[in-house]
Every structure is written in C-alpha cells, then in structure tokens.
Short mmCIF file of C-alpha atoms in Angstrom, two decimals:
data_model
loop_
_atom_site.label_atom_id
_atom_site.label_comp_id
_atom_site.label_asym_id
_atom_site.label_seq_id
_atom_site.Cartn_x
_atom_site.Cartn_y
_atom_site.Cartn_z
CA MET E 1 0.00 0.00 0.00
CA ILE E 2 1.11 3.53 -0.74
CA LEU E 3 1.41 6.44 1.70
CA VAL E 4 1.70 10.02 0.44
CA ILE E 5 3.85 12.20 2.69
CA ASP E 6 3.90 15.97 2.22
CA ALA E 7 4.28 19.02 4.43
CA ILE E 8 0.93 18.47 6.11
CA ASN E 9 1.56 14.99 7.50
CA ARG E 10 5.33 14.50 7.54
CA GLN E 11 5.73 15.14 11.27
CA PHE E 12 3.72 11.98 11.96
CA HIS E 13 5.92 9.78 9.81
CA SER E 14 9.52 10.56 10.77
CA LYS E 15 10.30 6.87 11.34
CA LEU E 16 9.02 5.91 7.89
CA LEU E 17 10.93 8.81 6.32
CA GLU E 18 14.13 7.60 7.98
CA ASP E 19 13.54 4.08 6.71
CA MET E 20 12.96 5.53 3.25
CA PHE E 21 16.30 7.38 3.36
CA ARG E 22 17.93 4.08 4.43
CA LEU E 23 16.36 2.25 1.50
CA ARG E 24 17.63 4.98 -0.82
CA ALA E 25 21.16 4.57 0.60
CA ARG E 26 21.08 0.81 -0.02
CA VAL E 27 19.81 1.21 -3.55
CA PHE E 28 21.54 4.32 -4.89
CA ALA E 29 24.86 4.17 -3.03
CA ASP E 30 25.39 0.44 -2.46
CA ARG E 31 23.66 -1.17 -5.39
CA LEU E 32 23.84 1.42 -8.18
CA GLY E 33 27.06 3.10 -7.04
CA TRP E 34 25.77 6.63 -7.70
CA ASP E 35 27.76 9.48 -6.22
CA VAL E 36 25.30 10.25 -3.43
CA HIS E 37 25.87 11.47 0.09
CA VAL E 38 25.17 8.87 2.79
CA GLU E 39 25.29 9.62 6.47
CA ARG E 40 24.25 7.34 9.32
CA GLY E 41 23.07 4.91 6.65
CA MET E 42 20.69 7.44 5.12
CA GLU E 43 20.85 9.05 1.68
CA ILE E 44 19.59 12.64 1.96
CA ASP E 45 20.32 15.46 -0.48
CA GLU E 46 19.58 19.18 -0.70
CA PHE E 47 16.31 18.58 -2.56
CA ASP E 48 14.90 16.78 0.47
CA ALA E 49 15.04 20.12 2.28
CA LEU E 50 12.76 21.74 -0.34
CA ASP E 51 9.49 20.20 0.93
CA PRO E 52 9.06 17.59 -1.81
CA VAL E 53 6.25 15.05 -1.87
CA TYR E 54 7.17 11.43 -1.18
CA LEU E 55 5.19 8.36 -2.05
CA ILE E 56 6.21 5.40 0.06
CA GLY E 57 5.25 1.77 -0.47
CA LEU E 58 4.58 -0.27 2.68
CA ASP E 59 4.24 -4.02 2.98
CA GLU E 60 1.71 -5.75 5.27
CA THR E 61 4.00 -5.15 8.29
CA ASP E 62 4.14 -1.38 7.51
CA THR E 63 7.77 -1.74 6.43
CA VAL E 64 9.07 0.61 3.72
CA VAL E 65 9.59 -1.37 0.49
CA SER E 66 9.57 1.36 -2.16
CA CYS E 67 9.67 5.12 -2.56
CA VAL E 68 9.76 8.03 -4.97
CA ARG E 69 10.17 11.79 -4.65
CA LEU E 70 8.30 14.53 -6.55
CA LEU E 71 9.50 18.09 -7.19
CA GLN E 72 8.07 21.01 -9.16
CA THR E 73 10.07 21.71 -12.33
CA THR E 74 9.51 25.47 -12.03
CA GLY E 75 11.75 25.42 -8.96
CA PRO E 76 15.15 23.81 -8.27
CA HIS E 77 15.07 20.14 -9.25
CA MET E 78 17.57 17.44 -10.13
CA LEU E 79 17.54 17.80 -13.94
CA SER E 80 18.15 21.54 -13.71
CA ASP E 81 20.75 21.45 -10.95
CA VAL E 82 22.39 18.01 -10.72
CA PHE E 83 21.70 15.83 -13.75
CA SER E 84 22.41 18.61 -16.26
CA ASP E 85 24.76 16.20 -18.11
CA ILE E 86 21.70 14.37 -19.35
CA LEU E 87 20.43 17.55 -21.02
CA GLN E 88 23.76 18.14 -22.82
CA GLY E 89 23.86 21.79 -21.85
CA GLN E 90 20.28 22.48 -22.92
CA ALA E 91 17.88 24.37 -20.66
CA PRO E 92 15.64 22.07 -18.62
CA LEU E 93 11.91 21.77 -19.25
CA ARG E 94 10.03 23.98 -16.81
CA ALA E 95 6.26 23.96 -16.57
CA PRO E 96 3.76 24.22 -13.71
CA THR E 97 1.99 21.05 -14.87
CA LEU E 98 5.23 19.04 -15.16
CA TRP E 99 6.68 17.42 -12.03
CA GLU E 100 10.01 15.63 -11.76
CA SER E 101 10.16 12.22 -10.17
CA THR E 102 13.50 11.04 -8.79
CA ARG E 103 14.88 8.44 -6.37
CA PHE E 104 12.37 5.85 -7.51
CA CYS E 105 13.39 2.57 -5.94
CA VAL E 106 12.09 -0.76 -4.73
CA ASP E 107 13.58 -3.05 -2.07
CA THR E 108 14.57 -6.01 -4.23
CA GLU E 109 16.12 -7.83 -1.26
CA ARG E 110 12.93 -7.91 0.70
CA LEU E 111 10.44 -8.60 -2.05
CA GLY E 112 9.89 -11.71 -4.14
CA LEU E 113 11.30 -11.62 -7.64
CA THR E 114 9.54 -14.56 -9.21
CA ASP E 115 5.88 -13.70 -9.68
CA ARG E 116 3.69 -10.63 -10.03
CA GLY E 117 1.47 -11.23 -7.00
CA PRO E 118 1.32 -9.33 -3.71
CA GLY E 119 4.73 -9.03 -2.09
CA SER E 120 6.58 -9.16 -5.40
CA VAL E 121 8.91 -6.53 -6.85
CA ALA E 122 6.64 -6.29 -9.88
CA ARG E 123 3.53 -5.60 -7.77
CA ALA E 124 5.32 -3.08 -5.53
CA THR E 125 6.67 -1.27 -8.60
CA SER E 126 3.29 -1.11 -10.32
CA GLU E 127 1.53 0.02 -7.14
CA LEU E 128 4.01 2.86 -6.69
CA MET E 129 3.93 3.86 -10.35
CA SER E 130 0.15 3.93 -10.63
CA ALA E 131 -0.19 5.77 -7.30
CA THR E 132 2.38 8.37 -8.37
CA LEU E 133 0.70 9.02 -11.71
CA ASP E 134 -2.74 9.19 -10.11
CA TYR E 135 -1.63 11.42 -7.23
CA ALA E 136 0.06 13.82 -9.68
CA ARG E 137 -3.04 13.84 -11.90
CA ARG E 138 -5.22 14.77 -8.94
CA CYS E 139 -2.83 17.67 -8.22
CA GLY E 140 -3.42 19.04 -11.73
CA ILE E 141 -0.17 17.63 -13.12
CA THR E 142 -0.33 16.38 -16.70
CA ASP E 143 3.17 14.93 -17.20
CA ILE E 144 6.07 13.57 -15.19
CA ILE E 145 9.71 13.70 -16.17
CA THR E 146 11.60 10.97 -14.41
CA VAL E 147 15.32 10.32 -14.01
CA ILE E 148 15.91 6.58 -14.21
CA ASP E 149 18.56 3.99 -15.05
CA PRO E 150 18.27 1.55 -17.99
CA VAL E 151 17.07 -1.22 -15.65
CA MET E 152 14.17 0.93 -14.48
CA ASN E 153 13.50 1.88 -18.10
CA ARG E 154 13.09 -1.80 -18.97
CA VAL E 155 10.85 -2.28 -15.93
CA LEU E 156 8.64 0.59 -17.12
CA LYS E 157 8.39 -0.85 -20.63
CA ARG E 158 7.67 -4.33 -19.34
CA SER E 159 4.89 -3.20 -17.01
CA ASP E 160 2.90 -1.54 -19.82
CA ASN E 161 4.13 1.87 -18.69
CA ALA E 162 6.62 2.71 -21.45
CA PRO E 163 7.73 6.37 -21.50
CA TYR E 164 6.24 8.26 -24.45
CA ASP E 165 9.57 9.98 -25.03
CA TYR E 166 12.99 10.81 -23.59
CA VAL E 167 14.78 14.11 -23.13
CA GLY E 168 18.53 14.54 -23.62
CA ASN E 169 20.96 11.63 -23.63
CA THR E 170 21.75 8.55 -21.58
CA VAL E 171 24.89 9.27 -19.57
CA GLN E 172 27.17 7.23 -17.30
CA MET E 173 26.43 7.62 -13.60
CA GLY E 174 28.30 5.46 -11.09
CA LYS E 175 28.05 1.79 -11.98
CA THR E 176 25.10 2.41 -14.26
CA LYS E 177 23.62 4.97 -16.61
CA ALA E 178 20.94 7.60 -16.14
CA MET E 179 18.33 9.01 -18.51
CA ALA E 180 15.27 11.30 -18.40
CA ALA E 181 11.93 9.84 -19.51
CA LEU E 182 8.50 11.41 -19.99
CA LEU E 183 5.26 9.86 -18.72
CA ASP E 184 1.77 11.29 -19.13
CA CYS E 185 -0.54 11.26 -16.11
CA THR E 186 -3.61 10.24 -18.10
CA PRO E 187 -6.34 7.94 -16.75
CA GLU E 188 -5.56 5.64 -19.71
CA ARG E 189 -1.94 5.11 -18.64
CA ILE E 190 -2.91 4.69 -14.98
CA GLU E 191 -5.49 2.08 -15.98
CA ARG E 192 -2.94 0.22 -18.13
CA VAL E 193 -0.46 0.01 -15.26
CA ARG E 194 -3.14 -1.22 -12.86
CA ALA E 195 -4.53 -3.75 -15.32
CA PHE E 196 -1.09 -5.15 -16.14
CA ALA E 197 -0.27 -5.75 -12.47
CA GLY E 198 -3.77 -6.98 -11.61
CA ILE E 199 -4.40 -4.09 -9.20
CA ASP E 200 -8.17 -3.81 -8.74
CA TYR E 201 -8.11 -2.08 -5.35
CA ASP E 202 -7.31 1.38 -3.97
CA VAL E 203 -3.52 1.37 -3.46
CA LEU E 204 -3.52 4.27 -0.99
CA VAL E 205 -3.02 3.26 2.62
CA ASP E 206 -5.71 4.09 5.20
CA GLU E 207 -3.68 6.78 6.97
CA PRO E 208 -5.71 7.14 10.21
CA ALA E 209 -5.49 3.36 10.68
CA LEU E 210 -1.74 3.44 9.96
CA LEU E 211 -1.27 6.21 12.54
CA GLN E 212 -3.18 4.12 15.07
CA ARG E 213 -0.89 1.14 14.47
CA ILE E 214 2.22 3.34 14.74
CA ALA E 215 0.93 4.86 17.98
CA GLN E 216 0.12 1.46 19.43
CA SER E 217 3.56 0.04 18.69
CA ALA E 218 5.20 3.16 20.14
CA GLY E 219 2.83 3.29 23.10
CA MET E 220 2.00 6.92 22.45
CA PRO E 221 -1.24 8.68 21.68
CA VAL E 222 -1.62 10.43 18.34
CA ASP E 223 -2.73 13.98 18.78
CA PRO E 224 -2.16 16.48 16.00
CA SER E 225 -2.28 19.38 18.40
CA ASP E 226 0.26 17.65 20.62
CA ALA E 227 2.96 20.09 21.70
CA LEU E 228 5.68 17.64 20.77
CA ALA E 229 4.30 17.19 17.27
CA GLN E 230 4.14 20.96 16.95
CA TYR E 231 7.77 21.17 17.99
CA PHE E 232 8.81 18.85 15.18
CA ILE E 233 6.65 20.72 12.68
CA ASP E 234 8.59 23.83 13.62
CA GLN E 235 11.89 22.03 13.37
CA PHE E 236 11.07 20.63 9.92
CA ASP E 237 10.11 24.17 8.96
CA LYS E 238 13.39 25.63 10.01
CA ALA E 239 15.54 22.94 8.41
CA GLN E 240 17.53 24.79 5.75
CA ASP E 241 19.61 21.96 4.33
CA ALA E 242 20.07 18.22 4.26
CA ASP E 243 22.11 18.13 7.49
CA GLU E 244 19.51 19.97 9.52
CA LEU E 245 16.75 17.84 8.08
CA GLU E 246 18.69 14.73 9.02
CA ALA E 247 19.22 15.99 12.56
CA THR E 248 15.51 16.72 12.93
CA LEU E 249 14.62 13.26 11.71
CA ALA E 250 17.09 11.66 14.10
CA LEU E 251 15.69 13.63 17.01
CA ALA E 252 12.08 12.92 16.08
CA ASP E 253 12.92 9.26 15.81
CA ALA E 254 14.78 9.21 19.13
CA VAL E 255 11.96 10.98 20.96
CA LEU E 256 8.85 9.63 19.28
CA GLY E 257 10.23 6.14 18.68
CA LYS E 258 11.80 5.59 22.11
CA ALA E 259 8.99 3.48 23.50
CA LYS E 260 9.37 1.11 20.61
CA PRO E 261 11.08 -2.23 21.41
CA VAL E 262 14.39 -2.79 19.65
CA GLN E 263 12.82 -5.07 17.12
CA SER E 264 13.67 -2.93 14.15
CA VAL E 265 16.91 -4.74 13.38
CA PRO E 266 19.00 -2.67 10.98
CA VAL E 267 19.06 -4.33 7.62
CA ALA E 268 22.39 -5.99 6.91
CA ASN E 269 24.44 -4.73 4.00
CA SER E 270 24.00 -7.91 2.04
CA VAL E 271 23.62 -6.30 -1.31
CA SER E 272 22.58 -8.60 -4.09
CA ALA E 273 22.54 -7.67 -7.72
CA PRO E 274 19.10 -6.74 -9.00
CA GLU E 275 17.44 -9.48 -10.98
CA VAL E 276 14.88 -7.26 -12.63
CA MET N 1 23.52 36.50 -22.11
CA SER N 2 21.09 39.05 -23.44
CA LEU N 3 18.68 40.94 -21.27
CA TYR N 4 14.98 40.56 -21.86
CA ASP N 5 12.35 42.78 -20.41
CA LEU N 6 9.03 40.97 -20.27
CA ALA N 7 7.29 44.13 -19.06
CA ALA N 8 8.45 45.93 -22.19
CA MET N 9 6.91 43.32 -24.45
CA PRO N 10 3.60 44.10 -26.13
CA ASP N 11 1.04 43.28 -23.49
CA PRO N 12 -2.37 44.65 -22.57
CA GLY N 13 -0.54 45.92 -19.48
CA LYS N 14 -2.84 44.30 -16.98
CA SER N 15 -2.56 45.03 -13.31
CA LEU N 16 -1.96 42.14 -10.94
CA LEU N 17 -5.44 42.54 -9.56
CA ASP N 18 -6.79 42.13 -13.08
CA LEU N 19 -4.77 38.93 -13.41
CA LEU N 20 -6.43 37.56 -10.26
CA LYS N 21 -9.88 38.56 -11.51
CA ASP N 22 -9.23 36.94 -14.89
CA THR N 23 -8.18 33.73 -13.19
CA CYS N 24 -11.37 33.74 -11.11
CA ASP N 25 -13.51 34.35 -14.20
CA ARG N 26 -11.83 31.73 -16.34
CA LEU N 27 -11.89 29.03 -13.68
CA GLU N 28 -15.25 29.89 -12.12
CA LEU N 29 -13.86 30.85 -8.73
CA GLU N 30 -15.11 33.39 -6.22
CA TYR N 31 -11.94 34.73 -4.61
CA ALA N 32 -8.21 34.48 -5.23
CA ALA N 33 -5.36 35.55 -2.97
CA TYR N 34 -1.68 35.54 -3.83
CA ALA N 35 1.19 35.75 -1.35
CA GLY N 36 4.87 35.44 -2.22
CA VAL N 37 8.43 36.14 -1.15
CA ASN N 38 11.16 37.40 -3.44
CA PRO N 39 14.46 36.10 -1.97
CA ILE N 40 16.58 38.55 -3.97
CA ASP N 41 15.33 41.71 -2.30
CA ASN N 42 13.48 39.89 0.48
CA SER N 43 10.28 41.67 -0.42
CA MET N 44 6.89 40.23 0.50
CA HIS N 45 3.96 40.54 -1.83
CA ALA N 46 0.28 40.01 -1.21
CA ILE N 47 -2.57 40.68 -3.55
CA VAL N 48 -6.15 39.60 -3.02
CA ASN N 49 -9.60 40.26 -4.44
CA TYR N 50 -11.46 39.63 -1.20
CA PRO N 51 -14.16 42.12 -0.15
CA ASP N 52 -12.67 45.26 1.40
CA ALA N 53 -14.23 44.55 4.79
CA TRP N 54 -12.39 41.22 5.09
CA LYS N 55 -9.16 42.74 3.72
CA ASP N 56 -9.30 45.45 6.40
CA HIS N 57 -10.10 42.99 9.15
CA TYR N 58 -7.32 40.66 8.01
CA GLN N 59 -4.78 43.45 7.93
CA ARG N 60 -5.84 45.11 11.17
CA HIS N 61 -5.52 41.86 13.10
CA ALA N 62 -2.36 40.75 11.26
CA LEU N 63 -4.10 37.49 10.47
CA HIS N 64 -1.34 36.44 8.05
CA GLN N 65 0.60 35.41 11.17
CA SER N 66 -2.04 32.89 12.15
CA ASP N 67 -3.53 31.96 8.79
CA PRO N 68 -3.28 28.16 8.59
CA THR N 69 -3.61 28.18 4.78
CA LEU N 70 -0.41 30.26 4.58
CA ILE N 71 1.50 28.60 7.41
CA HIS N 72 1.09 25.06 6.11
CA SER N 73 1.21 25.75 2.39
CA GLN N 74 4.51 27.60 2.41
CA ARG N 75 6.29 24.37 3.34
CA SER N 76 4.61 22.31 0.67
CA GLN N 77 5.30 21.73 -3.00
CA ALA N 78 1.98 19.95 -3.47
CA PRO N 79 -1.39 21.70 -3.53
CA VAL N 80 -2.93 21.96 -0.06
CA HIS N 81 -6.65 21.21 0.21
CA TRP N 82 -7.97 23.29 3.10
CA ASP N 83 -10.03 20.40 4.44
CA ARG N 84 -6.73 18.75 5.39
CA LEU N 85 -6.01 21.59 7.82
CA THR N 86 -9.09 21.24 10.01
CA ASP N 87 -7.09 19.55 12.82
CA ASP N 88 -5.12 22.74 13.33
CA PRO N 89 -6.74 24.83 16.11
CA LEU N 90 -6.01 27.92 14.01
CA TYR N 91 -8.38 26.64 11.36
CA ASP N 92 -11.62 27.17 13.25
CA LYS N 93 -10.38 30.47 14.56
CA MET N 94 -9.65 31.75 11.08
CA PHE N 95 -12.68 30.41 9.28
CA SER N 96 -15.30 31.23 11.90
CA ARG N 97 -14.22 34.85 11.40
CA ALA N 98 -13.88 34.52 7.62
CA HIS N 99 -17.36 33.06 7.51
CA ASP N 100 -18.81 36.27 9.00
CA PHE N 101 -17.38 38.14 6.03
CA GLY N 102 -18.79 35.67 3.53
CA ILE N 103 -15.48 33.93 2.81
CA PRO N 104 -16.06 30.20 2.30
CA ASP N 105 -13.68 27.51 3.58
CA THR N 106 -14.01 25.39 0.46
CA GLY N 107 -10.58 26.32 -0.84
CA ILE N 108 -7.18 25.17 -2.00
CA THR N 109 -3.71 26.71 -1.96
CA ILE N 110 -1.33 26.13 -4.88
CA PRO N 111 2.32 26.60 -3.89
CA VAL N 112 4.69 27.78 -6.62
CA ARG N 113 8.45 27.32 -6.44
CA GLY N 114 10.61 29.44 -8.71
CA ALA N 115 14.11 28.77 -10.02
CA PHE N 116 15.77 31.30 -7.71
CA GLY N 117 14.38 30.14 -4.40
CA ASP N 118 11.35 32.39 -4.80
CA LYS N 119 8.15 31.00 -3.30
CA GLY N 120 4.56 31.96 -3.85
CA MET N 121 1.10 30.67 -3.03
CA LEU N 122 -2.19 31.19 -4.80
CA SER N 123 -5.27 30.46 -2.68
CA VAL N 124 -8.66 30.21 -4.31
CA THR N 125 -12.15 29.65 -2.94
CA ARG N 126 -15.71 29.22 -4.04
CA LYS N 127 -18.79 28.64 -1.92
CA MET N 128 -19.91 25.13 -2.80
CA CYS N 129 -20.74 21.79 -1.24
CA ILE N 130 -17.51 19.91 -0.57
CA GLY N 131 -18.26 17.17 -3.09
CA GLY N 132 -18.99 19.65 -5.85
CA TRP N 133 -15.87 21.61 -4.97
CA HIS N 134 -13.57 18.60 -5.29
CA LYS N 135 -15.16 17.72 -8.61
CA HIS N 136 -14.73 21.28 -9.86
CA LEU N 137 -11.10 21.28 -8.70
CA LEU N 138 -10.22 18.09 -10.52
CA HIS N 139 -11.54 19.78 -13.64
CA ILE N 140 -9.66 23.09 -13.26
CA LEU N 141 -6.44 22.06 -11.45
CA PRO N 142 -4.14 21.81 -14.49
CA ARG N 143 -5.18 25.33 -15.53
CA LEU N 144 -5.06 26.56 -11.95
CA GLN N 145 -1.45 25.30 -11.62
CA THR N 146 -0.56 27.18 -14.81
CA GLU N 147 -2.26 30.40 -13.75
CA ALA N 148 -0.74 30.26 -10.24
CA ALA N 149 2.75 30.10 -11.77
CA LEU N 150 1.89 32.91 -14.19
CA ILE N 151 0.71 35.20 -11.39
CA HIS N 152 3.74 34.31 -9.27
CA ASP N 153 6.11 35.16 -12.12
CA ALA N 154 4.26 38.40 -12.88
CA VAL N 155 4.68 39.48 -9.25
CA MET N 156 8.34 38.46 -9.08
CA GLN N 157 9.08 40.26 -12.37
CA LYS N 158 8.13 43.53 -10.70
CA GLY N 159 11.55 43.53 -9.06
CA ALA N 160 14.30 44.88 -11.32
CA VAL N 161 16.97 42.43 -10.12
CA MET N 162 14.72 39.44 -10.57
CA ARG N 163 13.74 40.65 -14.02
CA ALA N 164 17.38 40.92 -14.98
CA ILE N 165 18.43 37.45 -13.85
CA SER N 166 15.35 35.59 -14.99
CA ALA N 167 15.86 35.99 -18.72
CA PRO N 168 14.00 33.10 -20.30
CA SER N 169 16.35 30.26 -21.14
CA LEU N 170 14.87 28.11 -23.88
CA SER N 171 16.31 24.86 -25.22
CA VAL N 172 17.01 24.33 -28.92
CA ARG N 173 14.00 22.02 -29.05
CA GLU N 174 11.67 24.63 -27.54
CA ILE N 175 12.87 27.31 -29.97
CA GLU N 176 12.53 24.93 -32.91
CA ILE N 177 8.93 24.18 -31.95
CA LEU N 178 8.09 27.87 -31.52
CA GLN N 179 9.62 28.59 -34.93
CA TRP N 180 7.44 25.98 -36.62
CA SER N 181 4.41 27.42 -34.78
CA ALA N 182 5.30 30.85 -36.14
CA ALA N 183 5.30 29.21 -39.58
CA GLY N 184 1.68 28.22 -39.03
CA LYS N 185 2.22 24.54 -38.27
CA THR N 186 -0.09 22.75 -35.86
CA GLN N 187 1.11 20.62 -33.00
CA TYR N 188 0.53 17.49 -35.11
CA ASP N 189 2.36 18.96 -38.12
CA ILE N 190 5.33 19.75 -35.89
CA ALA N 191 5.31 16.26 -34.42
CA ASP N 192 5.50 14.84 -37.97
CA ILE N 193 8.20 17.26 -39.07
CA LEU N 194 10.42 16.55 -36.05
CA SER N 195 9.53 12.83 -35.86
CA ILE N 196 8.44 13.06 -32.23
CA SER N 197 5.08 12.48 -30.57
CA ALA N 198 2.46 15.22 -30.38
CA ARG N 199 2.61 14.89 -26.60
CA THR N 200 6.35 15.66 -26.66
CA VAL N 201 5.65 18.76 -28.76
CA GLU N 202 3.01 19.76 -26.21
CA VAL N 203 5.29 19.26 -23.19
CA HIS N 204 8.02 21.41 -24.78
CA MET N 205 5.46 23.99 -25.83
CA ARG N 206 4.06 24.19 -22.31
CA SER N 207 7.57 24.69 -20.95
CA ALA N 208 8.25 27.43 -23.54
CA ARG N 209 4.98 29.18 -22.66
CA HIS N 210 5.87 29.08 -18.97
CA LYS N 211 9.37 30.46 -19.55
CA LEU N 212 7.98 33.29 -21.69
CA GLY N 213 5.24 34.07 -19.19
CA ALA N 214 2.60 33.35 -21.81
CA LEU N 215 -0.80 31.80 -21.31
CA THR N 216 -1.30 30.91 -24.96
CA THR N 217 0.94 29.67 -27.76
CA ALA N 218 0.15 32.73 -29.87
CA GLN N 219 1.36 34.95 -27.04
CA ALA N 220 4.52 32.84 -26.63
CA VAL N 221 5.28 33.09 -30.36
CA ALA N 222 4.74 36.85 -30.30
CA ARG N 223 7.10 37.24 -27.37
CA ALA N 224 9.74 34.98 -28.88
CA VAL N 225 9.64 37.06 -32.09
CA GLY N 226 9.82 40.24 -30.03
CA MET N 227 12.90 38.97 -28.26
CA GLY N 228 14.57 37.87 -31.46
CA MET N 229 14.62 34.20 -30.48
CA ILE N 230 12.75 33.17 -33.63
CA TYR N 231 12.09 34.76 -37.03
CA PRO N 232 8.72 36.23 -37.96
CA MET N 233 7.30 34.33 -40.95
#
C-alpha cells in the first residue's frame, strides 16, 4: 500500500521517512554506485530540504519497500541542478503542470522476484507507479519527467508503462547509466499500469489506521495538536539543508520512537545484484 | 547573455489585480489571494480580491501570522486542500471569522516554487458543497497550476533584479517548436516534421509558454519574435 507524505503529515511519519532514506542509501549508493551522500546509513540530499512530496510503499507489516520523490520543475530540481549532463547543456523543461520524479526505488532484497502477485517486486513497482501518476493527476499535473537507469527503463516498458519519449541523452552515472523519460498522467496510462499488475483495489493506505498502528507500537497517543508534534513541525520548517533535516529526523525518531522495542533490526548490508 | 524585459513586451498591461480577476472568471472561482516572497530583495507581496471589509479585518488583526492556509502551504510543493487543515486549532479560529465576512472555507492553496528560491502561493475559494468543490477542482487544477505560476512570475518580475536574472532560457527544441508554430504549423504537423510524438511537442510547448510568461501559444510566439529568439514568418 502507498502512503503520500507531504508538508501536512510528515511530522507523523519521521520513522518511515528515515527508513525511506535508508532504503535509498542501499539502492543508490550500495547497489547502483551513484555518487550520493550517505550519512548514518541514510541518503539525503539538498532537494529533500525543499518540501518535496514522497510516495512510500509499505508491505503488510508497515515496512518501507519502495519510494519516490516529486518536485516542481519550475523550482530547483535534479535535472536543472544536478543531472544537467543528461540535457547536454540544454535548458531544462520547466512547466507548472510538469513534475520531476526522482529516487524511484524498490527493495529487491525484501520482495519476491519470481511472480507478479502481492509481495513481489513487480507488484510493488506497479503500485508505486500507478499511485504516483494518479496522485500527480489529482494535483493538476499532466506529465512527469523521471530520471531513471536503464534497468528501471526496462521495468517501465515491461509493465505496460513505457515512457512516451525521452529528453537529452543517456549518460554514465556510477556503476550504471541515467536518462530522463516522460510519462503522461492520463487515466488511460494509470489504468494500463493497474490492469497489467492486476491491481483492482485502492492502493492508498488508510492513513488514520496506519497512525493508530504506529501509535500502538510506540505506546504513544496520536494527537495532532500535541505540543511535541508541533515542535517537530517547527523544526522541519526551520531545516535549511540536508544536514539539519537529518538531525531533525534523528531527534524525532529518538523521541517519538523511544517506547518502541528494539525489534527494528537494521538491515544488513548484504547487497545482491538486481534481478529485474 | 542578453537581457529581456518581459514588461516591455507588447502586453495589454494588466494590473496584478486584473490577473487575479481573470483567473477567477476563467476558472469559475469566487476569490483568489496571492502571497509570495522574493528572496533577492526579500520583499513580501500580497494581492487579493477579497471584499474590502475582510481585507481590512485581516490586515488590522495581522491574520497572516495565524492563517493556517499560509502557514502550512509555504512548506509544501503539493497543492494543499484546506479540508486537510481542520485539525489545526487555528483553522476554526480563522474560518469562523472569515465566515462572517462571507469567505467560504471550500478552498485550496497552490504553492509555486521558482528557479531562484522564490516562493509563492495562490489560494482560491468558491462557496460550494464539498463534493462539488472537489469535482470542480479536478476539472480546473491543471489550468489553476498554470495560472498560479503565471501570477507568481508576474509578481516576481516587478523587481528589477529578478527581471534581470530571470531571462527566459529556452532549449534548442523549444525554440525549434516555436519557430514551426510561427510558420503556421499545428502541433501534429510539428510532431511529424520533427519525428516526435504530439505529446512531446506539447510538453516542450508548455515549458516554452511558462518560460515566456505566456498563457497561450500565440502569445509565446509573439514574445519569442519580439525577443529575437525566432524569425517572424
């Protein structure tokens, strides 16, 4: 199931955000060898301090298994500021109805690779893709430009979600290559992705129920007007860069997650090559 | 790099308030309010078409400091539906007062991020049942996103420094597509000529329109000709 995290609800999900940054570190630093900054096992960059939207995939135990990040293209984003090699010196596309999706990844160690059913990489990928397209569409966004590697490009094509075009060139990045692909957020494409993966249910997680489960496992009540929650809202607000954001997350996790038993064993660095 | 002055381009010369009114008319909205910060000169801008009584009340009580639609939306890149803010104690406080002035709480705020760290927000409202409002929004949101960015840019361009550094930077592809438009080709013609999909032409065209501060392709072509980016044909 997919959870959308934006400025309005992020203070309730600091633990999930941390786990997402850990997943990104395992995928983009360890597996793909991209030149990304990892600290305390988390991959966080300057764009994470710009209030992006995240979509996070959770398995039946509420564990983070996939994620993606969305940024407006009218503002600073990765193609304009980091991946400019891809554009070969050309000006980036900028439009209010075009969002950039980056850091799309799926936990291939945790999920099954063989079939397309629930709990598989294929299902998690399709859930996240269809949710992203649908969420963007409901925000008035008509197209998404996404920075992906050739493996992801094949995954898109194979799941009936082939990009309608590409911008710029494919360039070497770490152990792999990176490219910029265009996807339309039309109901037709969303339906194709869902039909291919056999998704006939609402992929969005029931957030109030999720918050209840999180509160129960942490032994703390959920109260939006809670002074502590307000404190973290303020801290997220004031975070100016990746370091400050990281510190806030660490603190939120230490404080809000302290009642939690030490069952969240850090995932070992057993990195296997992707089979997809 | 050459210097372009958008304000000097042929334009009906509309005031910002007119821009807000036009947006309301086109998208069937009651009120629109824009707020933004220019990081270059640190200037704050606010422009609203609310009734004067509410404007006065808002200003006199410095309500911008406790307006939940502003507080939450300025740290968001995604549109903020006001019904997601009802848990905030400030919400009832603000809207019970707003209600007395005939301002509905069926609203949404569209945050706009600019390339230079500039941030703006366009809030719009219309008195409607919540179901009807969400349906209307789904219908107008792509255009609302576009108009929010247009208003934001128009406000930011009022500053001389911002105007100087934000010369539109178009890619070869965008210029090529504008040039074929100037030659009278349709989107589908251009797609055939360049051997790309019509959707790709559209996505580049939309980007070009945004960079040139134009709402329509005709306006974008006129501006590009005026700036010497393409040839008149």
